[in-house]
Amino acid sequence: MSSSQPIPVVLLTGFLGSGKTTLLNHLLRSSRGTRIAVVVNDFGSIEIDSMSVAGQVGDSMVSLGGGCLCCAVDGSELDAYLEKLSRPEHGIDVIVIEASGLAEPQELVRMLLASENPAVRYGGTVEVVDAAEFDATRARHPETDRHLAVADLVVLNKADRVGEAELARVEAVLAGLCPGVPVVAADHGRIDPELLFDRVEWSETCGQLSFEDLLAEAAEHHDACGGAHGGHLHAAYDSVGFVSEQALSPRRFMDFLDGRPAGLYRIKGFVYFGVPGHREKYEIHAVGRYLRFARHPWGRDEPRVTRLVLIGSGTDGEAVARALEACREPAPQEAGPESMWGVLRYVPELAAAAAAGAGRDDSDELE
């Protein structure tokens, strides 16, 4: 990831015993070049021995001690932690906040969206659910349904502990509780990190073992010994690539985003609209229901091309590609400035003006 880009902050939520820490440990082992900073209530079972050897804990991990994150810190305190972790000298690519099982995800999301730190951006909320204890958890914690409604991605963990019929039943219940939200079944928290962040290309190092060396060595040894985490990842997801040398219609593209299919979790890349006065490159970040655009100048001799990657679970890749093809615009130079209002509402520095011009409310994306 480029250090000039805002660092995504991913919220990892779920009740005690759902497997959040196991999932986080898996992400740390699977980073292979991506520097992950972690904010947790306490270290708990997070495997930090190799991080201590590599001397990384002081710069890339923050412990909040006891208590739930949304109660232990207010917005300004969380901003202070994020400011520390997002300093360029640390080279952090993604920040993961593992919230206490008692935390209120909606409040955490609001705290992140209210952050005035331009170096970070909201990267989505991942709710971890125990497939084997799903009904018992809902009975014990009625707020489960409310937490699921905030999620951008649900990891149905411990799927190996239930049969196919029971797994399908729980998935059907989740589809009713959080319609359109991707649900990924996993065991031992093993999801593909590409669902949450882009992995940096990993390279061998010489001399003292790096953080990546130590984690990779430990994972390979564990798998070679027949560890429970060996084998293939159990994240069933789809990735669709889209490239267009023809400009896209801002209105049709926003219609696509507003009606994007259930299960489509991440959209990333750059869009070229070619509308007079708006011929910049528009970077897009969409995670669940969260959407942001950022404007950038084109590089010298850089072709004006739209390049997108769309990641989801259970999506129809061919239908997504057809819908994007329908967004092509053969005559962007004929479009008026009002055609861009829908896009500009999601460019932070232009959102208020765009909403005023369109005569629409500039409300937040939280539903």
CSV table of C-alpha atoms in Angstrom, one decimal:
chain,number,residue,atom,x,y,z
A,1,MET,CA,0.0,0.0,0.0
A,2,SER,CA,1.1,3.5,-0.6
A,3,SER,CA,2.0,5.5,2.5
A,4,SER,CA,0.2,8.5,0.9
A,5,GLN,CA,-3.1,6.7,1.1
A,6,PRO,CA,-5.3,6.8,4.2
A,7,ILE,CA,-4.8,3.6,6.4
A,8,PRO,CA,-8.0,1.5,6.6
A,9,VAL,CA,-9.2,0.9,10.2
A,10,VAL,CA,-11.0,-2.5,10.5
A,11,LEU,CA,-13.3,-3.1,13.5
A,12,LEU,CA,-13.3,-6.8,14.7
A,13,THR,CA,-16.4,-7.4,16.8
A,14,GLY,CA,-18.2,-10.4,18.3
A,15,PHE,CA,-19.1,-11.8,21.7
A,16,LEU,CA,-16.7,-13.7,24.0
A,17,GLY,CA,-15.8,-17.1,22.6
A,18,SER,CA,-16.8,-16.3,19.0
A,19,GLY,CA,-13.2,-16.5,17.9
A,20,LYS,CA,-12.1,-12.9,17.3
A,21,THR,CA,-8.7,-13.4,18.8
A,22,THR,CA,-8.1,-16.6,16.8
A,23,LEU,CA,-9.1,-14.7,13.6
A,24,LEU,CA,-6.8,-11.8,14.5
A,25,ASN,CA,-3.9,-14.2,15.1
A,26,HIS,CA,-4.6,-15.8,11.7
A,27,LEU,CA,-4.5,-12.3,10.0
A,28,LEU,CA,-1.1,-11.6,11.7
A,29,ARG,CA,0.3,-14.9,10.5
A,30,SER,CA,-1.0,-14.4,7.0
A,31,SER,CA,0.1,-10.8,6.5
A,32,ARG,CA,3.2,-11.7,4.5
A,33,GLY,CA,4.5,-8.2,4.1
A,34,THR,CA,1.5,-6.1,5.2
A,35,ARG,CA,2.2,-4.3,8.4
A,36,ILE,CA,-0.8,-4.7,10.7
A,37,ALA,CA,-1.3,-2.4,13.7
A,38,VAL,CA,-3.6,-3.8,16.4
A,39,VAL,CA,-5.6,-2.0,19.1
A,40,VAL,CA,-7.1,-4.4,21.7
A,41,ASN,CA,-8.6,-4.2,25.2
A,42,ASP,CA,-5.7,-6.4,26.5
A,43,PHE,CA,-3.2,-8.7,24.9
A,44,GLY,CA,-5.2,-11.8,26.0
A,45,SER,CA,-4.3,-14.8,23.8
A,46,ILE,CA,-2.8,-12.7,21.0
A,47,GLU,CA,0.4,-14.4,20.1
A,48,ILE,CA,2.9,-11.6,20.5
A,49,ASP,CA,6.1,-13.5,21.4
A,50,SER,CA,7.5,-13.2,17.9
A,51,MET,CA,6.4,-9.6,17.8
A,52,SER,CA,8.4,-8.9,20.9
A,53,VAL,CA,11.5,-10.6,19.4
A,54,ALA,CA,11.1,-8.5,16.3
A,55,GLY,CA,10.8,-5.4,18.4
A,56,GLN,CA,7.5,-4.4,16.9
A,57,VAL,CA,5.1,-4.2,19.9
A,58,GLY,CA,5.9,-0.7,21.0
A,59,ASP,CA,5.2,0.9,17.6
A,60,SER,CA,2.4,-1.3,16.2
A,61,MET,CA,0.3,-2.5,19.2
A,62,VAL,CA,-1.7,-0.5,21.7
A,63,SER,CA,-3.3,-2.1,24.8
A,64,LEU,CA,-6.2,-0.3,26.4
A,65,GLY,CA,-6.0,-2.2,29.7
A,66,GLY,CA,-9.4,-3.2,30.9
A,67,GLY,CA,-12.9,-2.2,29.9
A,68,CYS,CA,-14.7,-1.9,26.6
A,69,LEU,CA,-13.1,0.3,24.0
A,70,CYS,CA,-16.2,2.4,23.3
A,71,CYS,CA,-16.4,3.2,27.0
A,72,ALA,CA,-12.7,3.3,27.9
A,73,VAL,CA,-11.8,6.0,25.4
A,74,ASP,CA,-13.8,8.9,23.9
A,75,GLY,CA,-13.4,10.1,20.3
A,76,SER,CA,-10.4,12.3,21.0
A,77,GLU,CA,-8.5,9.5,22.9
A,78,LEU,CA,-9.1,7.0,20.0
A,79,ASP,CA,-7.9,9.7,17.6
A,80,ALA,CA,-4.7,9.9,19.7
A,81,TYR,CA,-4.1,6.2,19.4
A,82,LEU,CA,-4.8,6.3,15.6
A,83,GLU,CA,-2.6,9.3,15.2
A,84,LYS,CA,0.3,7.4,16.8
A,85,LEU,CA,-0.2,4.3,14.8
A,86,SER,CA,-0.7,6.1,11.5
A,87,ARG,CA,2.6,8.1,11.6
A,88,PRO,CA,4.5,7.6,8.4
A,89,GLU,CA,7.6,6.3,10.1
A,90,HIS,CA,5.8,3.2,11.2
A,91,GLY,CA,4.8,2.2,7.7
A,92,ILE,CA,1.5,0.7,8.9
A,93,ASP,CA,-0.8,-0.6,6.1
A,94,VAL,CA,-3.9,-1.5,8.1
A,95,ILE,CA,-5.1,-1.0,11.7
A,96,VAL,CA,-7.3,-3.7,13.3
A,97,ILE,CA,-9.3,-2.8,16.4
A,98,GLU,CA,-10.4,-5.9,18.3
A,99,ALA,CA,-13.3,-4.7,20.4
A,100,SER,CA,-14.5,-6.2,23.7
A,101,GLY,CA,-17.4,-8.5,23.4
A,102,LEU,CA,-19.4,-5.9,25.4
A,103,ALA,CA,-18.6,-3.1,22.9
A,104,GLU,CA,-21.3,-1.4,20.9
A,105,PRO,CA,-20.2,-1.6,17.3
A,106,GLN,CA,-22.4,1.2,16.2
A,107,GLU,CA,-20.7,3.6,18.6
A,108,LEU,CA,-17.3,2.5,17.5
A,109,VAL,CA,-18.2,3.1,13.9
A,110,ARG,CA,-19.4,6.5,14.7
A,111,MET,CA,-16.2,7.3,16.5
A,112,LEU,CA,-14.2,6.3,13.5
A,113,LEU,CA,-16.4,8.2,11.0
A,114,ALA,CA,-16.1,11.3,13.2
A,115,SER,CA,-12.3,11.1,13.3
A,116,GLU,CA,-10.6,14.1,11.8
A,117,ASN,CA,-7.4,12.3,11.1
A,118,PRO,CA,-6.8,12.4,7.3
A,119,ALA,CA,-4.3,9.5,7.6
A,120,VAL,CA,-6.9,6.9,8.4
A,121,ARG,CA,-10.3,5.8,7.0
A,122,TYR,CA,-13.0,3.5,8.1
A,123,GLY,CA,-12.3,0.0,6.7
A,124,GLY,CA,-15.4,-1.8,7.7
A,125,THR,CA,-16.9,-3.8,10.6
A,126,VAL,CA,-16.4,-7.6,10.8
A,127,GLU,CA,-18.7,-9.4,13.2
A,128,VAL,CA,-17.5,-12.8,14.2
A,129,VAL,CA,-20.3,-15.3,15.0
A,130,ASP,CA,-20.0,-18.8,16.6
A,131,ALA,CA,-21.9,-21.2,14.4
A,132,ALA,CA,-22.2,-23.8,17.1
A,133,GLU,CA,-23.4,-21.4,19.7
A,134,PHE,CA,-25.5,-19.1,17.5
A,135,ASP,CA,-28.9,-19.7,19.1
A,136,ALA,CA,-27.5,-19.7,22.6
A,137,THR,CA,-25.6,-16.5,22.0
A,138,ARG,CA,-28.7,-14.7,20.7
A,139,ALA,CA,-30.7,-15.9,23.8
A,140,ARG,CA,-27.9,-14.8,26.2
A,141,HIS,CA,-27.2,-11.5,24.3
A,142,PRO,CA,-30.4,-10.1,22.7
A,143,GLU,CA,-28.3,-7.2,21.4
A,144,THR,CA,-26.7,-9.7,18.9
A,145,ASP,CA,-29.3,-8.8,16.3
A,146,ARG,CA,-28.5,-5.1,16.7
A,147,HIS,CA,-24.8,-5.8,16.3
A,148,LEU,CA,-25.3,-7.8,13.2
A,149,ALA,CA,-27.3,-5.0,11.6
A,150,VAL,CA,-24.1,-2.8,11.8
A,151,ALA,CA,-21.8,-5.4,10.2
A,152,ASP,CA,-20.3,-5.0,6.8
A,153,LEU,CA,-19.0,-8.6,6.8
A,154,VAL,CA,-20.1,-11.6,9.0
A,155,VAL,CA,-17.6,-14.4,9.7
A,156,LEU,CA,-19.5,-17.5,10.6
A,157,ASN,CA,-16.8,-19.1,12.6
A,158,LYS,CA,-16.4,-22.7,13.9
A,159,ALA,CA,-18.3,-23.9,10.9
A,160,ASP,CA,-16.5,-27.2,11.3
A,161,ARG,CA,-18.4,-27.9,14.5
A,162,VAL,CA,-21.9,-28.1,12.8
A,163,GLY,CA,-23.3,-30.1,10.1
A,164,GLU,CA,-24.3,-28.8,6.6
A,165,ALA,CA,-28.0,-28.6,7.4
A,166,GLU,CA,-27.4,-26.6,10.6
A,167,LEU,CA,-24.9,-24.3,8.9
A,168,ALA,CA,-27.4,-23.6,6.1
A,169,ARG,CA,-30.1,-22.8,8.8
A,170,VAL,CA,-27.8,-20.3,10.6
A,171,GLU,CA,-26.9,-18.7,7.3
A,172,ALA,CA,-30.6,-18.3,6.4
A,173,VAL,CA,-31.2,-16.6,9.8
A,174,LEU,CA,-28.3,-14.3,9.2
A,175,ALA,CA,-29.6,-13.4,5.8
A,176,GLY,CA,-32.8,-12.2,7.5
A,177,LEU,CA,-31.0,-10.3,10.2
A,178,CYS,CA,-28.5,-8.5,8.0
A,179,PRO,CA,-29.8,-8.7,4.4
A,180,GLY,CA,-27.2,-8.1,1.7
A,181,VAL,CA,-24.3,-8.5,4.1
A,182,PRO,CA,-21.7,-11.1,3.0
A,183,VAL,CA,-21.5,-14.1,5.3
A,184,VAL,CA,-18.3,-16.2,5.1
A,185,ALA,CA,-18.1,-19.5,6.8
A,186,ALA,CA,-14.7,-20.4,8.4
A,187,ASP,CA,-13.1,-22.6,11.0
A,188,HIS,CA,-10.4,-21.5,13.4
A,189,GLY,CA,-10.9,-17.9,12.1
A,190,ARG,CA,-9.2,-18.7,8.8
A,191,ILE,CA,-10.5,-16.2,6.3
A,192,ASP,CA,-8.5,-14.8,3.4
A,193,PRO,CA,-6.9,-11.5,4.4
A,194,GLU,CA,-7.7,-10.1,0.9
A,195,LEU,CA,-11.3,-9.8,2.2
A,196,LEU,CA,-10.1,-7.1,4.6
A,197,PHE,CA,-7.0,-5.6,3.2
A,198,ASP,CA,-4.5,-5.7,0.3
A,199,ARG,CA,-1.5,-7.7,1.1
A,200,VAL,CA,1.9,-6.1,0.2
A,201,GLU,CA,4.3,-8.2,-1.8
A,202,TRP,CA,6.5,-10.0,0.7
A,203,SER,CA,10.3,-10.4,0.1
A,204,GLU,CA,13.0,-12.3,1.8
A,205,THR,CA,15.2,-10.3,4.2
A,206,CYS,CA,18.8,-10.7,5.3
A,207,GLY,CA,20.4,-10.5,8.7
A,208,GLN,CA,18.1,-10.2,11.7
A,209,LEU,CA,14.8,-12.0,11.2
A,210,SER,CA,11.9,-9.6,10.5
A,211,PHE,CA,8.4,-9.7,11.9
A,212,GLU,CA,7.2,-11.3,8.6
A,213,ASP,CA,10.0,-13.9,8.8
A,214,LEU,CA,9.2,-14.9,12.3
A,215,LEU,CA,5.4,-15.2,11.7
A,216,ALA,CA,5.9,-17.1,8.4
A,217,GLU,CA,8.4,-19.5,10.0
A,218,ALA,CA,6.1,-20.2,12.9
A,219,ALA,CA,3.1,-20.8,10.6
A,220,GLU,CA,5.0,-23.1,8.4
A,221,HIS,CA,6.3,-25.1,11.3
A,222,HIS,CA,2.8,-25.4,12.8
A,223,ASP,CA,1.3,-26.6,9.5
A,224,ALA,CA,4.1,-29.0,8.9
A,225,CYS,CA,3.4,-30.6,12.3
A,226,GLY,CA,-0.2,-31.1,11.4
A,227,GLY,CA,-1.5,-28.2,13.4
A,228,ALA,CA,-5.2,-27.5,13.5
A,229,HIS,CA,-4.8,-24.4,11.3
A,230,GLY,CA,-3.3,-26.3,8.4
A,231,GLY,CA,-5.0,-26.9,5.1
A,232,HIS,CA,-6.8,-24.5,2.8
A,233,LEU,CA,-8.5,-21.3,3.7
A,234,HIS,CA,-12.2,-21.7,4.1
A,235,ALA,CA,-13.2,-18.2,2.8
A,236,ALA,CA,-15.5,-18.7,-0.2
A,237,TYR,CA,-15.4,-15.3,-2.0
A,238,ASP,CA,-15.5,-14.0,-5.5
A,239,SER,CA,-13.3,-11.4,-7.1
A,240,VAL,CA,-14.3,-9.5,-10.2
A,241,GLY,CA,-12.0,-7.3,-12.2
A,242,PHE,CA,-13.3,-4.5,-14.5
A,243,VAL,CA,-11.3,-2.3,-16.9
A,244,SER,CA,-12.8,0.3,-19.2
A,245,GLU,CA,-11.0,2.6,-21.5
A,246,GLN,CA,-14.3,4.4,-22.1
A,247,ALA,CA,-15.5,6.8,-19.4
A,248,LEU,CA,-18.3,5.8,-17.1
A,249,SER,CA,-21.5,7.6,-16.6
A,250,PRO,CA,-21.5,9.0,-13.1
A,251,ARG,CA,-25.3,8.6,-12.8
A,252,ARG,CA,-25.4,5.0,-14.0
A,253,PHE,CA,-22.4,4.1,-11.9
A,254,MET,CA,-24.0,5.6,-8.7
A,255,ASP,CA,-27.2,3.7,-9.6
A,256,PHE,CA,-25.0,0.5,-9.7
A,257,LEU,CA,-23.5,1.4,-6.3
A,258,ASP,CA,-26.8,2.2,-4.7
A,259,GLY,CA,-28.2,-1.2,-5.9
A,260,ARG,CA,-25.1,-3.3,-5.6
A,261,PRO,CA,-25.9,-6.9,-5.2
A,262,ALA,CA,-26.1,-8.7,-1.9
A,263,GLY,CA,-22.8,-10.1,-0.8
A,264,LEU,CA,-20.6,-7.5,-2.5
A,265,TYR,CA,-18.3,-6.4,0.3
A,266,ARG,CA,-15.4,-4.4,-1.2
A,267,ILE,CA,-15.0,-2.2,-4.2
A,268,LYS,CA,-11.6,-0.5,-4.8
A,269,GLY,CA,-9.9,1.1,-7.7
A,270,PHE,CA,-10.1,4.2,-9.9
A,271,VAL,CA,-12.9,5.6,-12.0
A,272,TYR,CA,-12.7,7.9,-15.0
A,273,PHE,CA,-15.9,9.9,-15.6
A,274,GLY,CA,-14.5,12.5,-18.1
A,275,VAL,CA,-17.2,15.0,-17.3
A,276,PRO,CA,-16.1,18.6,-18.1
A,277,GLY,CA,-14.6,20.1,-15.0
A,278,HIS,CA,-14.3,16.7,-13.4
A,279,ARG,CA,-11.7,14.9,-15.5
A,280,GLU,CA,-9.6,13.8,-12.5
A,281,LYS,CA,-9.0,10.3,-11.4
A,282,TYR,CA,-11.6,9.3,-8.8
A,283,GLU,CA,-10.3,6.7,-6.3
A,284,ILE,CA,-13.2,4.6,-4.8
A,285,HIS,CA,-13.3,2.8,-1.5
A,286,ALA,CA,-16.5,0.9,-0.7
A,287,VAL,CA,-16.8,-1.4,2.3
A,288,GLY,CA,-20.2,-2.8,3.0
A,289,ARG,CA,-22.5,0.3,3.0
A,290,TYR,CA,-19.6,2.7,3.5
A,291,LEU,CA,-18.5,4.6,0.4
A,292,ARG,CA,-15.9,7.3,-0.3
A,293,PHE,CA,-14.3,8.8,-3.3
A,294,ALA,CA,-11.1,10.8,-3.5
A,295,ARG,CA,-9.9,12.9,-6.4
A,296,HIS,CA,-6.3,12.6,-7.7
A,297,PRO,CA,-4.5,14.1,-10.7
A,298,TRP,CA,-3.6,11.7,-13.5
A,299,GLY,CA,0.1,10.9,-13.8
A,300,ARG,CA,2.2,12.1,-16.7
A,301,ASP,CA,1.2,10.0,-19.7
A,302,GLU,CA,-1.1,7.9,-17.5
A,303,PRO,CA,-4.0,6.5,-19.6
A,304,ARG,CA,-7.5,7.6,-18.7
A,305,VAL,CA,-8.8,4.1,-17.7
A,306,THR,CA,-11.3,2.9,-15.1
A,307,ARG,CA,-9.8,-0.1,-13.1
A,308,LEU,CA,-11.9,-1.7,-10.4
A,309,VAL,CA,-11.7,-4.8,-8.3
A,310,LEU,CA,-15.0,-6.0,-6.6
A,311,ILE,CA,-14.9,-8.6,-3.8
A,312,GLY,CA,-17.8,-10.4,-2.3
A,313,SER,CA,-19.3,-13.7,-1.2
A,314,GLY,CA,-22.0,-15.5,-3.2
A,315,THR,CA,-22.2,-12.8,-5.9
A,316,ASP,CA,-22.8,-13.4,-9.6
A,317,GLY,CA,-19.6,-12.2,-11.2
A,318,GLU,CA,-21.0,-12.2,-14.7
A,319,ALA,CA,-24.0,-10.2,-13.7
A,320,VAL,CA,-21.7,-7.7,-11.9
A,321,ALA,CA,-19.6,-7.3,-15.0
A,322,ARG,CA,-22.6,-6.8,-17.2
A,323,ALA,CA,-23.9,-4.1,-14.8
A,324,LEU,CA,-20.6,-2.3,-15.0
A,325,GLU,CA,-20.5,-2.6,-18.8
A,326,ALA,CA,-23.8,-0.8,-18.8
A,327,CYS,CA,-22.2,2.1,-17.0
A,328,ARG,CA,-20.0,3.0,-20.0
A,329,GLU,CA,-20.6,6.5,-21.4
A,330,PRO,CA,-19.6,7.1,-25.1
A,331,ALA,CA,-20.0,10.9,-24.9
A,332,PRO,CA,-18.9,12.2,-21.4
A,333,GLN,CA,-18.1,15.6,-22.8
A,334,GLU,CA,-21.8,16.2,-23.3
A,335,ALA,CA,-22.7,15.6,-19.6
A,336,GLY,CA,-23.5,18.6,-17.4
A,337,PRO,CA,-21.9,19.3,-14.0
A,338,GLU,CA,-25.1,18.2,-12.2
A,339,SER,CA,-24.4,14.6,-13.4
A,340,MET,CA,-21.5,14.5,-10.9
A,341,TRP,CA,-23.5,15.5,-7.8
A,342,GLY,CA,-24.1,11.9,-6.7
A,343,VAL,CA,-20.4,11.2,-6.8
A,344,LEU,CA,-19.3,14.4,-5.2
A,345,ARG,CA,-21.5,13.7,-2.2
A,346,TYR,CA,-18.9,11.0,-1.3
A,347,VAL,CA,-15.8,13.2,-1.7
A,348,PRO,CA,-15.4,14.5,1.9
A,349,GLU,CA,-14.2,18.0,1.1
A,350,LEU,CA,-17.0,18.5,-1.5
A,351,ALA,CA,-19.9,16.6,0.2
A,352,ALA,CA,-21.7,19.6,1.7
A,353,ALA,CA,-21.6,21.7,-1.5
A,354,ALA,CA,-22.7,18.7,-3.6
A,355,ALA,CA,-25.6,18.0,-1.3
A,356,ALA,CA,-26.7,21.6,-1.4
A,357,GLY,CA,-26.5,21.7,-5.1
A,358,ALA,CA,-28.5,18.5,-5.5
A,359,GLY,CA,-31.0,19.7,-2.9
A,360,ARG,CA,-30.5,16.5,-0.8
A,361,ASP,CA,-29.5,15.7,2.7
A,362,ASP,CA,-25.8,15.1,3.4
A,363,SER,CA,-26.5,12.4,6.0
A,364,ASP,CA,-24.0,9.8,7.1
A,365,GLU,CA,-23.9,6.4,5.5
A,366,LEU,CA,-24.7,4.6,8.8
A,367,GLU,CA,-28.0,3.0,8.5
